[in-house]
PDB file of C-alpha atoms in Angstrom:
ATOM      1  CA  MET Y  19       9.455  -0.563  11.664  1.00  0.00           C
ATOM      2  CA  PRO Y  20      12.984   0.466  11.203  1.00  0.00           C
ATOM      3  CA  SER Y  21      11.879   3.100   8.899  1.00  0.00           C
ATOM      4  CA  GLY Y  22      10.066   4.815  11.896  1.00  0.00           C
ATOM      5  CA  HIS Y  23       6.614   4.312  10.055  1.00  0.00           C
ATOM      6  CA  LYS Y  24       3.839   2.497  12.032  1.00  0.00           C
ATOM      7  CA  ALA Y  25       2.167  -0.007   9.655  1.00  0.00           C
ATOM      8  CA  PHE Y  26      -1.510   0.360   8.613  1.00  0.00           C
ATOM      9  CA  LEU Y  27      -3.094  -2.288   7.254  1.00  0.00           C
ATOM     10  CA  VAL Y  28      -4.686  -1.703   3.362  1.00  0.00           C
ATOM     11  CA  HIS Y  29      -7.431  -4.118   1.586  1.00  0.00           C
ATOM     12  CA  ASN Y  30      -8.258  -1.884  -0.760  1.00  0.00           C
ATOM     13  CA  SER Y  31      -7.551   1.242  -2.707  1.00  0.00           C
ATOM     14  CA  SER Y  32      -9.527   3.777  -1.119  1.00  0.00           C
ATOM     15  CA  ASP Y  33      -8.081   2.845   1.991  1.00  0.00           C
ATOM     16  CA  VAL Y  34      -4.776   4.574   1.028  1.00  0.00           C
ATOM     17  CA  ASP Y  35      -6.996   7.752   0.826  1.00  0.00           C
ATOM     18  CA  LEU Y  36      -6.896   7.648   4.728  1.00  0.00           C
ATOM     19  CA  LEU Y  37      -2.966   7.744   4.757  1.00  0.00           C
ATOM     20  CA  LEU Y  38      -3.109  11.084   2.589  1.00  0.00           C
ATOM     21  CA  MET Y  39      -2.545  13.264   5.587  1.00  0.00           C
ATOM     22  CA  HIS Y  40      -0.484  10.852   7.525  1.00  0.00           C
ATOM     23  CA  ASN Y  41       2.269   9.598   5.043  1.00  0.00           C
ATOM     24  CA  LYS Y  42       5.033  10.658   7.294  1.00  0.00           C
ATOM     25  CA  THR Y  43       3.852   8.778  10.234  1.00  0.00           C
ATOM     26  CA  PHE Y  44       2.287   5.605   8.701  1.00  0.00           C
ATOM     27  CA  ALA Y  45       3.137   3.075   6.092  1.00  0.00           C
ATOM     28  CA  ALA Y  46       0.833   0.919   4.206  1.00  0.00           C
ATOM     29  CA  GLU Y  47       0.918  -2.819   4.828  1.00  0.00           C
ATOM     30  CA  ILE Y  48      -1.112  -4.661   1.822  1.00  0.00           C
ATOM     31  CA  SER Y  49      -3.045  -7.369   3.546  1.00  0.00           C
ATOM     32  CA  HIS Y  50      -2.502 -10.946   3.035  1.00  0.00           C
ATOM     33  CA  ALA Y  51      -5.824 -11.954   1.018  1.00  0.00           C
ATOM     34  CA  VAL Y  52      -5.808  -9.149  -1.377  1.00  0.00           C
ATOM     35  CA  SER Y  53      -4.928 -10.290  -5.236  1.00  0.00           C
ATOM     36  CA  SER Y  54      -2.319  -9.308  -7.304  1.00  0.00           C
ATOM     37  CA  ARG Y  55      -4.312  -7.281  -9.723  1.00  0.00           C
ATOM     38  CA  LYS Y  56      -5.664  -5.240  -6.715  1.00  0.00           C
ATOM     39  CA  ARG Y  57      -1.869  -4.985  -5.506  1.00  0.00           C
ATOM     40  CA  VAL Y  58      -1.050  -3.281  -8.585  1.00  0.00           C
ATOM     41  CA  GLU Y  59      -3.786  -0.578  -8.199  1.00  0.00           C
ATOM     42  CA  ILE Y  60      -3.005  -0.048  -4.638  1.00  0.00           C
ATOM     43  CA  VAL Y  61       0.726   0.691  -5.425  1.00  0.00           C
ATOM     44  CA  ASP Y  62       0.253   3.087  -8.213  1.00  0.00           C
ATOM     45  CA  LYS Y  63      -2.343   5.164  -6.165  1.00  0.00           C
ATOM     46  CA  ALA Y  64       0.478   5.165  -2.972  1.00  0.00           C
ATOM     47  CA  LYS Y  65       2.654   5.968  -5.573  1.00  0.00           C
ATOM     48  CA  LYS Y  66       0.766   9.075  -6.539  1.00  0.00           C
ATOM     49  CA  LEU Y  67      -0.278  10.238  -3.166  1.00  0.00           C
ATOM     50  CA  GLY Y  68       3.379   9.827  -1.960  1.00  0.00           C
ATOM     51  CA  VAL Y  69       2.505   7.110   0.621  1.00  0.00           C
ATOM     52  CA  LYS Y  70       5.310   4.432   1.203  1.00  0.00           C
ATOM     53  CA  VAL Y  71       4.188   0.701   0.881  1.00  0.00           C
ATOM     54  CA  THR Y  72       6.411  -1.842   2.859  1.00  0.00           C
ATOM     55  CA  ASN Y  73       5.354  -5.053   0.939  1.00  0.00           C
ATOM     56  CA  ALA Y  74       4.858  -3.403  -2.864  1.00  0.00           C
ATOM     57  CA  LYS Y  75       6.646  -6.195  -4.582  1.00  0.00           C
ATOM     58  CA  ALA Y  76       4.997  -9.072  -2.861  1.00  0.00           C
ATOM     59  CA  ARG Y  77       2.666 -11.262  -5.085  1.00  0.00           C
ATOM     60  CA  VAL Y  78       3.437  -9.159  -8.080  1.00  0.00           C
ATOM     61  CA  THR Y  79       5.378 -10.824 -11.080  1.00  0.00           C
ATOM     62  CA  THR Y  80       6.346  -9.083 -13.981  1.00  0.00           C
ATOM     63  CA  GLU Y  81       6.833 -10.858 -17.713  1.00  0.00           C
ATOM     64  CA  SER Y  82      10.205 -10.614 -19.163  1.00  0.00           C
TER      65      SER Y  82
END
């Protein structure tokens, strides 16, 4: 990746816990088959733990 991180495929919010100690080396990449509701949970948890998410804005729409 251009940022220097290695991609780690995440399928649920508990997978983000695995990156807690390795957040400088790995970045979370949300799997294609994850629903938008679960994506929001994963992004929120990653933000709390300080883990970078490469595709955080995919499939997440906001109402204006």
